[in-house]
mmCIF file of N, CA and C in Angstrom:
data_model
loop_
_atom_site.group_PDB
_atom_site.id
_atom_site.type_symbol
_atom_site.label_atom_id
_atom_site.label_comp_id
_atom_site.label_asym_id
_atom_site.label_seq_id
_atom_site.Cartn_x
_atom_site.Cartn_y
_atom_site.Cartn_z
ATOM 1 N N UNK A 1 8.285 13.449 2.271
ATOM 2 C CA UNK A 1 8.298 12.512 1.657
ATOM 3 C C UNK A 1 8.317 12.392 0.314
ATOM 4 N N UNK A 2 9.023 12.193 -0.360
ATOM 5 C CA UNK A 2 9.093 12.329 -2.018
ATOM 6 C C UNK A 2 8.263 11.576 -2.715
ATOM 7 N N UNK A 3 7.649 11.650 -4.125
ATOM 8 C CA UNK A 3 7.055 10.909 -4.832
ATOM 9 C C UNK A 3 7.845 9.840 -5.022
ATOM 10 N N UNK A 4 9.072 9.797 -5.421
ATOM 11 C CA UNK A 4 9.543 8.258 -5.404
ATOM 12 C C UNK A 4 9.576 7.451 -4.487
ATOM 13 N N UNK A 5 9.908 7.738 -3.299
ATOM 14 C CA UNK A 5 9.690 7.290 -2.327
ATOM 15 C C UNK A 5 8.519 6.537 -1.776
ATOM 16 N N UNK A 6 7.366 7.502 -1.849
ATOM 17 C CA UNK A 6 5.981 7.129 -1.954
ATOM 18 C C UNK A 6 5.612 5.996 -2.741
ATOM 19 N N UNK A 7 5.993 5.973 -3.917
ATOM 20 C CA UNK A 7 5.822 4.959 -5.288
ATOM 21 C C UNK A 7 6.519 3.778 -4.699
ATOM 22 N N UNK A 8 7.744 3.690 -4.434
ATOM 23 C CA UNK A 8 8.175 2.597 -3.991
ATOM 24 C C UNK A 8 7.744 1.898 -2.516
ATOM 25 N N UNK A 9 7.441 2.773 -1.882
ATOM 26 C CA UNK A 9 6.597 2.205 -0.484
ATOM 27 C C UNK A 9 5.346 1.499 -1.060
ATOM 28 N N UNK A 10 4.441 2.002 -1.753
ATOM 29 C CA UNK A 10 3.107 1.539 -2.254
ATOM 30 C C UNK A 10 3.314 0.186 -3.209
ATOM 31 N N UNK A 11 4.302 0.265 -4.250
ATOM 32 C CA UNK A 11 4.442 -0.749 -5.130
ATOM 33 C C UNK A 11 5.123 -2.114 -4.252
ATOM 34 N N UNK A 12 6.099 -1.549 -2.991
ATOM 35 C CA UNK A 12 6.466 -2.973 -2.596
ATOM 36 C C UNK A 12 5.314 -3.007 -1.447
ATOM 37 N N UNK A 13 4.294 -2.519 -1.068
ATOM 38 C CA UNK A 13 3.403 -3.018 -0.284
ATOM 39 C C UNK A 13 2.515 -3.901 -1.116
ATOM 40 N N UNK A 14 2.124 -3.397 -2.351
ATOM 41 C CA UNK A 14 1.161 -4.353 -3.076
ATOM 42 C C UNK A 14 1.927 -5.683 -3.530
ATOM 43 N N UNK A 15 3.313 -5.594 -3.737
ATOM 44 C CA UNK A 15 4.057 -6.852 -3.986
ATOM 45 C C UNK A 15 4.127 -7.624 -2.647
ATOM 46 N N UNK A 16 4.204 -7.216 -1.517
ATOM 47 C CA UNK A 16 4.094 -7.921 -0.352
ATOM 48 C C UNK A 16 2.783 -8.515 0.038
ATOM 49 N N UNK A 17 1.795 -7.915 -0.398
ATOM 50 C CA UNK A 17 0.497 -8.484 -0.272
ATOM 51 C C UNK A 17 0.182 -9.457 -1.356
ATOM 52 N N UNK A 18 0.467 -9.229 -2.456
ATOM 53 C CA UNK A 18 0.504 -10.554 -3.352
ATOM 54 C C UNK A 18 1.254 -11.649 -3.203
ATOM 55 N N UNK A 19 2.561 -11.641 -2.846
ATOM 56 C CA UNK A 19 3.061 -12.606 -2.264
ATOM 57 C C UNK A 19 2.401 -13.198 -0.933
ATOM 58 N N UNK A 20 1.988 -12.456 -0.187
ATOM 59 C CA UNK A 20 1.427 -13.238 0.947
ATOM 60 C C UNK A 20 0.151 -14.026 0.776
ATOM 61 N N UNK A 21 -0.736 -13.543 -0.397
ATOM 62 C CA UNK A 21 -1.735 -14.424 -0.876
ATOM 63 C C UNK A 21 -1.503 -15.511 -1.217
ATOM 64 N N UNK A 22 -0.293 -15.214 -2.118
ATOM 65 C CA UNK A 22 0.174 -16.557 -2.846
ATOM 66 C C UNK A 22 0.683 -17.618 -1.517
ATOM 67 N N UNK A 23 1.429 -17.149 -0.825
ATOM 68 C CA UNK A 23 1.801 -18.095 0.222
ATOM 69 C C UNK A 23 0.642 -18.477 0.975
ATOM 70 N N UNK A 24 -0.314 -17.925 1.255
ATOM 71 C CA UNK A 24 -1.462 -18.417 2.119
ATOM 72 C C UNK A 24 -2.337 -19.622 1.334
ATOM 73 N N UNK A 25 -2.285 -19.369 0.006
ATOM 74 C CA UNK A 25 -3.051 -20.346 -0.992
ATOM 75 C C UNK A 25 -2.239 -21.612 -0.968
ATOM 76 N N UNK A 26 -0.817 -21.483 -1.119
ATOM 77 C CA UNK A 26 -0.001 -22.287 -1.306
ATOM 78 C C UNK A 26 0.123 -23.325 0.180
ATOM 79 N N UNK A 27 0.095 -22.777 1.235
ATOM 80 C CA UNK A 27 -0.035 -23.399 2.669
ATOM 81 C C UNK A 27 -1.194 -24.141 2.474
ATOM 82 N N UNK A 28 -2.720 -23.603 2.301
ATOM 83 C CA UNK A 28 -3.657 -24.277 2.447
ATOM 84 C C UNK A 28 -3.694 -25.474 1.448
ATOM 85 N N UNK A 29 -3.579 -25.334 0.239
ATOM 86 C CA UNK A 29 -3.526 -26.235 -0.818
ATOM 87 C C UNK A 29 -2.527 -27.468 -0.499
ATOM 88 N N UNK A 30 -1.425 -27.083 -0.066
ATOM 89 C CA UNK A 30 -0.421 -28.243 0.624
ATOM 90 C C UNK A 30 -1.114 -28.915 1.745
ATOM 91 N N UNK A 31 -1.626 -28.182 2.578
ATOM 92 C CA UNK A 31 -2.315 -28.802 3.812
ATOM 93 C C UNK A 31 -3.649 -30.014 3.454
ATOM 94 N N UNK A 32 -4.162 -29.514 2.587
ATOM 95 C CA UNK A 32 -5.442 -30.043 2.062
ATOM 96 C C UNK A 32 -4.933 -31.608 1.400
ATOM 97 N N UNK A 33 -3.868 -31.353 0.533
ATOM 98 C CA UNK A 33 -3.275 -32.146 -0.202
ATOM 99 C C UNK A 33 -2.466 -33.230 0.711
ATOM 100 N N UNK A 34 -2.287 -32.854 2.054
ATOM 101 C CA UNK A 34 -1.382 -33.748 3.030
ATOM 102 C C UNK A 34 -2.187 -34.325 3.731
ATOM 103 N N UNK A 35 -3.602 -34.278 3.761
ATOM 104 C CA UNK A 35 -4.640 -34.662 4.957
ATOM 105 C C UNK A 35 -4.436 -34.044 6.066
ATOM 106 N N UNK A 36 -4.276 -32.783 6.405
ATOM 107 C CA UNK A 36 -4.124 -32.253 7.488
ATOM 108 C C UNK A 36 -5.367 -31.758 8.150
ATOM 109 N N UNK A 37 -6.525 -31.691 7.331
ATOM 110 C CA UNK A 37 -7.715 -31.513 7.558
ATOM 111 C C UNK A 37 -8.381 -32.867 7.942
ATOM 112 N N UNK A 38 -9.373 -32.872 9.035
ATOM 113 C CA UNK A 38 -10.147 -34.035 9.227
ATOM 114 C C UNK A 38 -11.500 -33.766 8.896
ATOM 115 N N UNK A 39 -12.033 -34.629 7.932
ATOM 116 C CA UNK A 39 -13.290 -34.041 7.285
ATOM 117 C C UNK A 39 -14.471 -35.041 7.455
ATOM 118 N N UNK A 40 -15.815 -34.243 7.735
ATOM 119 C CA UNK A 40 -16.429 -35.295 7.887
ATOM 120 C C UNK A 40 -17.584 -34.728 6.711
ATOM 121 N N UNK A 41 -17.612 -35.474 5.500
ATOM 122 C CA UNK A 41 -18.353 -35.142 4.444
ATOM 123 C C UNK A 41 -17.633 -33.780 3.904
ATOM 124 N N UNK A 42 -18.591 -32.638 3.513
ATOM 125 C CA UNK A 42 -17.906 -31.490 3.214
ATOM 126 C C UNK A 42 -17.426 -30.456 4.158
ATOM 127 N N UNK A 43 -17.857 -30.868 5.834
ATOM 128 C CA UNK A 43 -17.392 -30.016 6.659
ATOM 129 C C UNK A 43 -15.971 -30.557 7.338
ATOM 130 N N UNK A 44 -15.096 -29.430 7.585
ATOM 131 C CA UNK A 44 -13.724 -29.489 8.308
ATOM 132 C C UNK A 44 -14.280 -29.647 9.783
ATOM 133 N N UNK A 45 -13.937 -30.947 10.627
ATOM 134 C CA UNK A 45 -14.278 -30.911 12.022
ATOM 135 C C UNK A 45 -12.676 -30.886 12.705
ATOM 136 N N UNK A 46 -11.838 -30.646 12.369
ATOM 137 C CA UNK A 46 -10.557 -30.829 13.349
ATOM 138 C C UNK A 46 -9.450 -30.699 12.170
ATOM 139 N N UNK A 47 -8.364 -30.801 12.982
ATOM 140 C CA UNK A 47 -6.819 -30.999 12.279
ATOM 141 C C UNK A 47 -6.226 -32.204 12.574
ATOM 142 N N UNK A 48 -5.211 -32.920 11.865
ATOM 143 C CA UNK A 48 -4.646 -33.998 12.142
ATOM 144 C C UNK A 48 -2.981 -33.507 12.830
ATOM 145 N N UNK A 49 -2.925 -33.849 14.007
ATOM 146 C CA UNK A 49 -1.574 -33.122 14.691
ATOM 147 C C UNK A 49 -0.530 -33.907 13.799
ATOM 148 N N UNK A 50 0.061 -33.286 13.024
ATOM 149 C CA UNK A 50 1.478 -33.582 12.574
ATOM 150 C C UNK A 50 2.503 -32.606 12.242
ATOM 151 N N UNK A 51 3.697 -32.711 11.893
ATOM 152 C CA UNK A 51 4.653 -31.734 11.654
ATOM 153 C C UNK A 51 4.161 -31.049 10.413
ATOM 154 N N UNK A 52 3.410 -31.647 9.371
ATOM 155 C CA UNK A 52 2.878 -30.761 8.224
ATOM 156 C C UNK A 52 1.966 -29.570 8.733
ATOM 157 N N UNK A 53 1.077 -29.966 9.827
ATOM 158 C CA UNK A 53 0.255 -29.370 10.147
ATOM 159 C C UNK A 53 1.034 -28.115 10.804
ATOM 160 N N UNK A 54 1.720 -28.210 11.779
ATOM 161 C CA UNK A 54 2.428 -27.115 12.114
ATOM 162 C C UNK A 54 3.010 -26.355 11.270
ATOM 163 N N UNK A 55 3.704 -26.854 10.516
ATOM 164 C CA UNK A 55 4.673 -26.086 9.288
ATOM 165 C C UNK A 55 3.525 -25.092 8.656
ATOM 166 N N UNK A 56 2.278 -25.755 8.162
ATOM 167 C CA UNK A 56 1.272 -25.089 7.397
ATOM 168 C C UNK A 56 0.685 -24.071 8.337
ATOM 169 N N UNK A 57 0.465 -24.102 9.665
ATOM 170 C CA UNK A 57 -0.183 -23.164 10.270
ATOM 171 C C UNK A 57 0.884 -21.811 10.511
ATOM 172 N N UNK A 58 2.156 -22.460 10.524
ATOM 173 C CA UNK A 58 3.287 -21.264 10.732
ATOM 174 C C UNK A 58 3.573 -20.611 9.482
ATOM 175 N N UNK A 59 3.442 -21.281 8.327
ATOM 176 C CA UNK A 59 2.869 -20.381 7.134
ATOM 177 C C UNK A 59 1.997 -19.516 6.966
ATOM 178 N N UNK A 60 0.884 -19.909 7.468
ATOM 179 C CA UNK A 60 -0.391 -19.182 7.338
ATOM 180 C C UNK A 60 -0.275 -17.913 8.438
ATOM 181 N N UNK A 61 0.605 -17.974 9.196
ATOM 182 C CA UNK A 61 0.530 -16.980 10.354
ATOM 183 C C UNK A 61 1.536 -15.861 9.636
ATOM 184 N N UNK A 62 2.772 -16.351 9.246
ATOM 185 C CA UNK A 62 3.653 -15.610 8.509
ATOM 186 C C UNK A 62 3.059 -14.865 7.334
ATOM 187 N N UNK A 63 1.956 -15.315 6.715
ATOM 188 C CA UNK A 63 1.484 -14.908 5.584
ATOM 189 C C UNK A 63 0.429 -13.903 5.922
ATOM 190 N N UNK A 64 -0.383 -14.275 7.376
ATOM 191 C CA UNK A 64 -1.357 -12.789 7.854
ATOM 192 C C UNK A 64 -0.314 -11.842 8.121
ATOM 193 N N UNK A 65 0.929 -12.195 8.787
ATOM 194 C CA UNK A 65 1.636 -10.989 9.349
ATOM 195 C C UNK A 65 2.127 -9.988 8.132
ATOM 196 N N UNK A 66 2.519 -10.806 6.961
ATOM 197 C CA UNK A 66 2.824 -9.905 5.966
ATOM 198 C C UNK A 66 1.949 -8.917 5.247
ATOM 199 N N UNK A 67 0.512 -9.774 5.365
ATOM 200 C CA UNK A 67 -0.375 -8.885 4.680
ATOM 201 C C UNK A 67 -0.871 -7.836 5.735
ATOM 202 N N UNK A 68 -0.987 -7.947 6.916
ATOM 203 C CA UNK A 68 -0.728 -6.823 7.968
ATOM 204 C C UNK A 68 0.240 -5.763 7.940
ATOM 205 N N UNK A 69 1.383 -6.320 7.645
ATOM 206 C CA UNK A 69 2.338 -5.162 7.250
ATOM 207 C C UNK A 69 2.211 -4.512 5.767
ATOM 208 N N UNK A 70 1.826 -4.999 4.869
ATOM 209 C CA UNK A 70 1.609 -4.419 3.764
ATOM 210 C C UNK A 70 0.414 -3.693 3.718
ATOM 211 N N UNK A 71 -0.496 -3.831 4.672
ATOM 212 C CA UNK A 71 -1.686 -2.803 4.864
ATOM 213 C C UNK A 71 -1.230 -1.525 5.497
ATOM 214 N N UNK A 72 -0.249 -1.612 6.469
ATOM 215 C CA UNK A 72 0.573 -0.740 7.185
ATOM 216 C C UNK A 72 0.982 -0.014 6.217
ATOM 217 N N UNK A 73 2.173 -0.494 5.422
ATOM 218 C CA UNK A 73 2.885 0.134 4.348
ATOM 219 C C UNK A 73 1.899 1.203 3.408
ATOM 220 N N UNK A 74 0.776 0.470 3.135
ATOM 221 C CA UNK A 74 -0.043 0.922 1.916
ATOM 222 C C UNK A 74 -0.780 2.637 2.654
ATOM 223 N N UNK A 75 -0.835 2.308 3.875
ATOM 224 C CA UNK A 75 -1.747 3.336 4.701
ATOM 225 C C UNK A 75 -0.326 4.574 4.865
ATOM 226 N N UNK A 76 0.824 3.999 5.208
ATOM 227 C CA UNK A 76 1.693 5.108 5.176
ATOM 228 C C UNK A 76 2.207 5.686 3.920
ATOM 229 N N UNK A 77 2.191 5.116 2.815
ATOM 230 C CA UNK A 77 2.192 5.743 1.593
ATOM 231 C C UNK A 77 1.079 6.663 1.282
ATOM 232 N N UNK A 78 -0.275 6.180 1.701
ATOM 233 C CA UNK A 78 -1.066 7.094 1.496
ATOM 234 C C UNK A 78 -1.177 8.586 2.178
ATOM 235 N N UNK A 79 -0.590 8.292 3.480
ATOM 236 C CA UNK A 79 -0.540 9.662 4.420
ATOM 237 C C UNK A 79 0.682 10.358 3.686
ATOM 238 N N UNK A 80 1.738 9.704 3.298
ATOM 239 C CA UNK A 80 2.902 10.483 2.583
ATOM 240 C C UNK A 80 2.281 11.143 1.392
ATOM 241 N N UNK A 81 1.573 10.462 0.539
ATOM 242 C CA UNK A 81 0.969 11.471 -0.422
ATOM 243 C C UNK A 81 0.144 12.431 -0.198
ATOM 244 N N UNK A 82 -0.747 12.527 0.946
ATOM 245 C CA UNK A 82 -1.367 13.380 1.501
ATOM 246 C C UNK A 82 -0.526 14.494 2.105
ATOM 247 N N UNK A 83 0.600 14.207 2.777
ATOM 248 C CA UNK A 83 1.535 15.315 3.208
ATOM 249 C C UNK A 83 2.131 15.997 1.832
ATOM 250 N N UNK A 84 2.568 14.963 1.011
ATOM 251 C CA UNK A 84 3.176 15.604 -0.093
ATOM 252 C C UNK A 84 2.225 16.490 -1.012
ATOM 253 N N UNK A 85 1.206 16.094 -1.354
ATOM 254 C CA UNK A 85 0.387 17.010 -2.211
ATOM 255 C C UNK A 85 -0.486 18.122 -1.336
ATOM 256 N N UNK A 86 -0.291 18.401 0.119
ATOM 257 C CA UNK A 86 -0.696 19.215 0.702
ATOM 258 C C UNK A 86 0.231 20.742 0.603
ATOM 259 N N UNK A 87 1.464 20.366 0.133
ATOM 260 C CA UNK A 87 2.314 21.394 -0.281
ATOM 261 C C UNK A 87 2.213 22.019 -1.486
ATOM 262 N N UNK A 88 1.048 21.517 -2.205
ATOM 263 C CA UNK A 88 0.895 22.122 -3.529
ATOM 264 C C UNK A 88 0.088 23.428 -3.371
ATOM 265 N N UNK A 89 0.235 24.228 -4.184
ATOM 266 C CA UNK A 89 -0.899 25.467 -4.336
ATOM 267 C C UNK A 89 -2.052 25.138 -4.673
ATOM 268 N N UNK A 90 -2.228 24.247 -5.847
ATOM 269 C CA UNK A 90 -3.540 23.550 -6.231
ATOM 270 C C UNK A 90 -3.986 22.311 -5.465
ATOM 271 N N UNK A 91 -4.939 22.401 -4.625
ATOM 272 C CA UNK A 91 -5.270 21.329 -3.563
ATOM 273 C C UNK A 91 -5.997 20.134 -4.110
ATOM 274 N N UNK A 92 -6.203 20.275 -5.580
ATOM 275 C CA UNK A 92 -6.971 19.045 -6.116
ATOM 276 C C UNK A 92 -6.544 17.839 -5.757
ATOM 277 N N UNK A 93 -5.531 17.697 -6.016
ATOM 278 C CA UNK A 93 -4.786 16.160 -5.755
ATOM 279 C C UNK A 93 -5.109 15.779 -3.995
ATOM 280 N N UNK A 94 -4.824 16.873 -3.153
ATOM 281 C CA UNK A 94 -4.777 16.476 -1.871
ATOM 282 C C UNK A 94 -6.362 16.175 -1.683
ATOM 283 N N UNK A 95 -7.181 16.794 -2.163
ATOM 284 C CA UNK A 95 -8.541 16.678 -1.977
ATOM 285 C C UNK A 95 -9.126 15.368 -2.682
ATOM 286 N N UNK A 96 -8.767 15.035 -3.636
ATOM 287 C CA UNK A 96 -9.065 13.531 -4.246
ATOM 288 C C UNK A 96 -8.437 12.531 -3.113
ATOM 289 N N UNK A 97 -7.361 12.660 -3.218
ATOM 290 C CA UNK A 97 -6.627 11.556 -2.235
ATOM 291 C C UNK A 97 -7.382 11.388 -1.121
ATOM 292 N N UNK A 98 -7.697 12.270 -0.167
ATOM 293 C CA UNK A 98 -8.391 12.341 1.023
ATOM 294 C C UNK A 98 -9.860 12.047 0.859
ATOM 295 N N UNK A 99 -10.701 12.286 -0.127
ATOM 296 C CA UNK A 99 -11.922 11.886 -0.189
ATOM 297 C C UNK A 99 -12.167 10.458 -0.547
ATOM 298 N N UNK A 100 -11.163 9.763 -1.767
ATOM 299 C CA UNK A 100 -11.237 8.612 -2.114
ATOM 300 C C UNK A 100 -10.468 7.899 -0.936
ATOM 301 N N UNK A 101 -9.645 8.338 -0.077
ATOM 302 C CA UNK A 101 -9.177 7.347 0.942
ATOM 303 C C UNK A 101 -10.073 7.082 1.955
ATOM 304 N N UNK A 102 -10.785 8.239 2.192
ATOM 305 C CA UNK A 102 -12.140 7.939 3.554
ATOM 306 C C UNK A 102 -13.104 7.224 2.837
ATOM 307 N N UNK A 103 -13.284 7.345 1.631
ATOM 308 C CA UNK A 103 -14.349 6.576 1.182
ATOM 309 C C UNK A 103 -14.189 5.083 0.664
ATOM 310 N N UNK A 104 -12.954 4.566 1.432
ATOM 311 C CA UNK A 104 -12.480 3.271 1.080
ATOM 312 C C UNK A 104 -11.955 2.914 -0.508
ATOM 313 N N UNK A 105 -11.794 3.878 -1.187
ATOM 314 C CA UNK A 105 -11.254 3.997 -2.339
ATOM 315 C C UNK A 105 -9.736 4.384 -2.448
ATOM 316 N N UNK A 106 -8.988 3.797 -1.271
ATOM 317 C CA UNK A 106 -7.772 4.620 -1.193
ATOM 318 C C UNK A 106 -6.978 3.961 -2.069
ATOM 319 N N UNK A 107 -6.850 2.354 -2.531
ATOM 320 C CA UNK A 107 -6.152 1.973 -3.482
ATOM 321 C C UNK A 107 -6.169 2.524 -4.911
ATOM 322 N N UNK A 108 -7.277 2.979 -5.339
ATOM 323 C CA UNK A 108 -7.684 3.497 -6.938
ATOM 324 C C UNK A 108 -7.349 4.766 -6.612
ATOM 325 N N UNK A 109 -7.018 5.825 -5.576
ATOM 326 C CA UNK A 109 -6.470 6.872 -5.329
ATOM 327 C C UNK A 109 -5.180 7.067 -5.326
ATOM 328 N N UNK A 110 -4.492 5.965 -4.666
ATOM 329 C CA UNK A 110 -3.097 5.695 -4.866
ATOM 330 C C UNK A 110 -2.291 5.385 -6.123
ATOM 331 N N UNK A 111 -2.844 4.596 -6.888
ATOM 332 C CA UNK A 111 -2.772 4.077 -8.327
ATOM 333 C C UNK A 111 -2.819 5.319 -9.043
ATOM 334 N N UNK A 112 -3.735 6.423 -9.263
ATOM 335 C CA UNK A 112 -3.951 7.175 -9.740
ATOM 336 C C UNK A 112 -2.727 8.265 -9.534
ATOM 337 N N UNK A 113 -2.682 8.413 -8.340
ATOM 338 C CA UNK A 113 -1.391 9.394 -7.718
ATOM 339 C C UNK A 113 -0.164 8.636 -8.388
ATOM 340 N N UNK A 114 0.260 7.299 -8.264
ATOM 341 C CA UNK A 114 1.500 7.124 -8.915
ATOM 342 C C UNK A 114 1.498 7.086 -10.175
ATOM 343 N N UNK A 115 0.685 7.056 -10.734
ATOM 344 C CA UNK A 115 0.539 6.964 -12.310
ATOM 345 C C UNK A 115 0.892 8.334 -12.665
ATOM 346 N N UNK A 116 -0.102 9.485 -12.100
ATOM 347 C CA UNK A 116 -0.265 10.731 -12.778
ATOM 348 C C UNK A 116 0.117 11.923 -11.666
ATOM 349 N N UNK A 117 0.204 11.558 -10.478
ATOM 350 C CA UNK A 117 0.187 12.714 -9.604
ATOM 351 C C UNK A 117 1.386 13.640 -9.161
ATOM 352 N N UNK A 118 1.394 14.851 -8.956
ATOM 353 C CA UNK A 118 2.612 15.452 -8.822
ATOM 354 C C UNK A 118 3.335 15.321 -7.545
ATOM 355 N N UNK A 119 4.757 15.932 -7.468
ATOM 356 C CA UNK A 119 5.553 15.663 -6.572
ATOM 357 C C UNK A 119 5.604 17.156 -5.961
ATOM 358 N N UNK A 120 4.959 17.225 -4.606
ATOM 359 C CA UNK A 120 5.127 18.432 -3.872
ATOM 360 C C UNK A 120 6.268 18.818 -3.326
ATOM 361 N N UNK A 121 7.287 17.893 -3.508
ATOM 362 C CA UNK A 121 8.778 18.476 -2.964
ATOM 363 C C UNK A 121 9.431 19.038 -3.829
ATOM 364 N N UNK A 122 8.964 19.306 -5.314
ATOM 365 C CA UNK A 122 9.929 19.671 -6.134
ATOM 366 C C UNK A 122 9.591 21.186 -6.388
ATOM 367 N N UNK A 123 10.755 21.757 -6.520
ATOM 368 C CA UNK A 123 10.560 22.894 -6.437
ATOM 369 C C UNK A 123 10.558 23.550 -7.956
ATOM 370 N N UNK A 124 9.582 24.408 -8.152
ATOM 371 C CA UNK A 124 9.283 24.943 -9.694
ATOM 372 C C UNK A 124 9.793 26.158 -9.753
ATOM 373 N N UNK A 125 10.474 26.766 -10.669
ATOM 374 C CA UNK A 125 11.068 28.175 -10.853
ATOM 375 C C UNK A 125 9.909 28.758 -11.833
ATOM 376 N N UNK A 126 9.427 29.722 -11.513
ATOM 377 C CA UNK A 126 8.697 30.693 -12.058
ATOM 378 C C UNK A 126 9.336 31.270 -13.178
ATOM 379 N N UNK A 127 8.996 31.713 -14.583
ATOM 380 C CA UNK A 127 9.736 32.048 -15.593
ATOM 381 C C UNK A 127 9.310 33.746 -15.532
ATOM 382 N N UNK A 128 8.320 34.257 -14.669
ATOM 383 C CA UNK A 128 7.791 35.417 -14.844
ATOM 384 C C UNK A 128 8.995 36.309 -13.809
ATOM 385 N N UNK A 129 9.341 37.523 -14.301
ATOM 386 C CA UNK A 129 10.125 38.237 -13.519
ATOM 387 C C UNK A 129 9.439 38.714 -12.356
ATOM 388 N N UNK A 130 10.529 38.769 -11.262
ATOM 389 C CA UNK A 130 9.956 38.991 -9.844
ATOM 390 C C UNK A 130 10.220 40.768 -9.810
ATOM 391 N N UNK A 131 9.078 41.118 -9.254
ATOM 392 C CA UNK A 131 8.758 42.676 -8.869
ATOM 393 C C UNK A 131 10.146 43.357 -8.295
ATOM 394 N N UNK A 132 10.396 44.509 -8.491
ATOM 395 C CA UNK A 132 11.783 45.436 -8.025
ATOM 396 C C UNK A 132 10.984 45.909 -6.780
ATOM 397 N N UNK A 133 11.689 45.870 -5.738
ATOM 398 C CA UNK A 133 11.231 46.570 -4.607
ATOM 399 C C UNK A 133 11.954 48.318 -4.606
ATOM 400 N N UNK A 134 11.559 48.781 -3.705
ATOM 401 C CA UNK A 134 12.009 50.542 -4.080
ATOM 402 C C UNK A 134 13.184 50.683 -4.344
ATOM 403 N N UNK A 135 14.059 49.777 -3.729
ATOM 404 C CA UNK A 135 15.605 49.883 -3.790
ATOM 405 C C UNK A 135 16.302 49.260 -5.094
ATOM 406 N N UNK A 136 15.315 48.915 -5.705
ATOM 407 C CA UNK A 136 15.831 48.332 -6.974
ATOM 408 C C UNK A 136 16.301 46.942 -7.144
ATOM 409 N N UNK A 137 16.105 46.209 -5.947
ATOM 410 C CA UNK A 137 16.447 44.573 -5.590
ATOM 411 C C UNK A 137 15.238 43.944 -5.991
ATOM 412 N N UNK A 138 15.431 42.803 -6.684
ATOM 413 C CA UNK A 138 14.370 41.829 -6.857
ATOM 414 C C UNK A 138 13.839 41.086 -5.374
ATOM 415 N N UNK A 139 12.464 41.348 -5.364
ATOM 416 C CA UNK A 139 11.924 40.832 -4.015
ATOM 417 C C UNK A 139 11.996 39.453 -3.894
#
């Protein structure tokens, strides 16, 4: 997986997560404004059965599924970044991503990787001359 693909997946997952949270807040606010909840003082004791109630429950289910999908996308992008950095000779980025991810700071690690991380799939050509083999052919 290349770094641009990992970056697109990670940013798409963040965007989907934010959109799902906004949708969930909208559904709860709309439900509260339209009297979906049965209240006893500050306590919610039930739901009024109406079309609005079922629409808001449906929106909340969709928002929850999108949050779940965005978390899976974030996990896949983290695993892709780990596989990408494992190809590098210098294992600093790999260890940084692995340790921060396992310590529940995966979001911080992925933001750092997207902003400044190397791409393990890019082939770099060395400017040093290759040593010659006994036949005079470069190794």
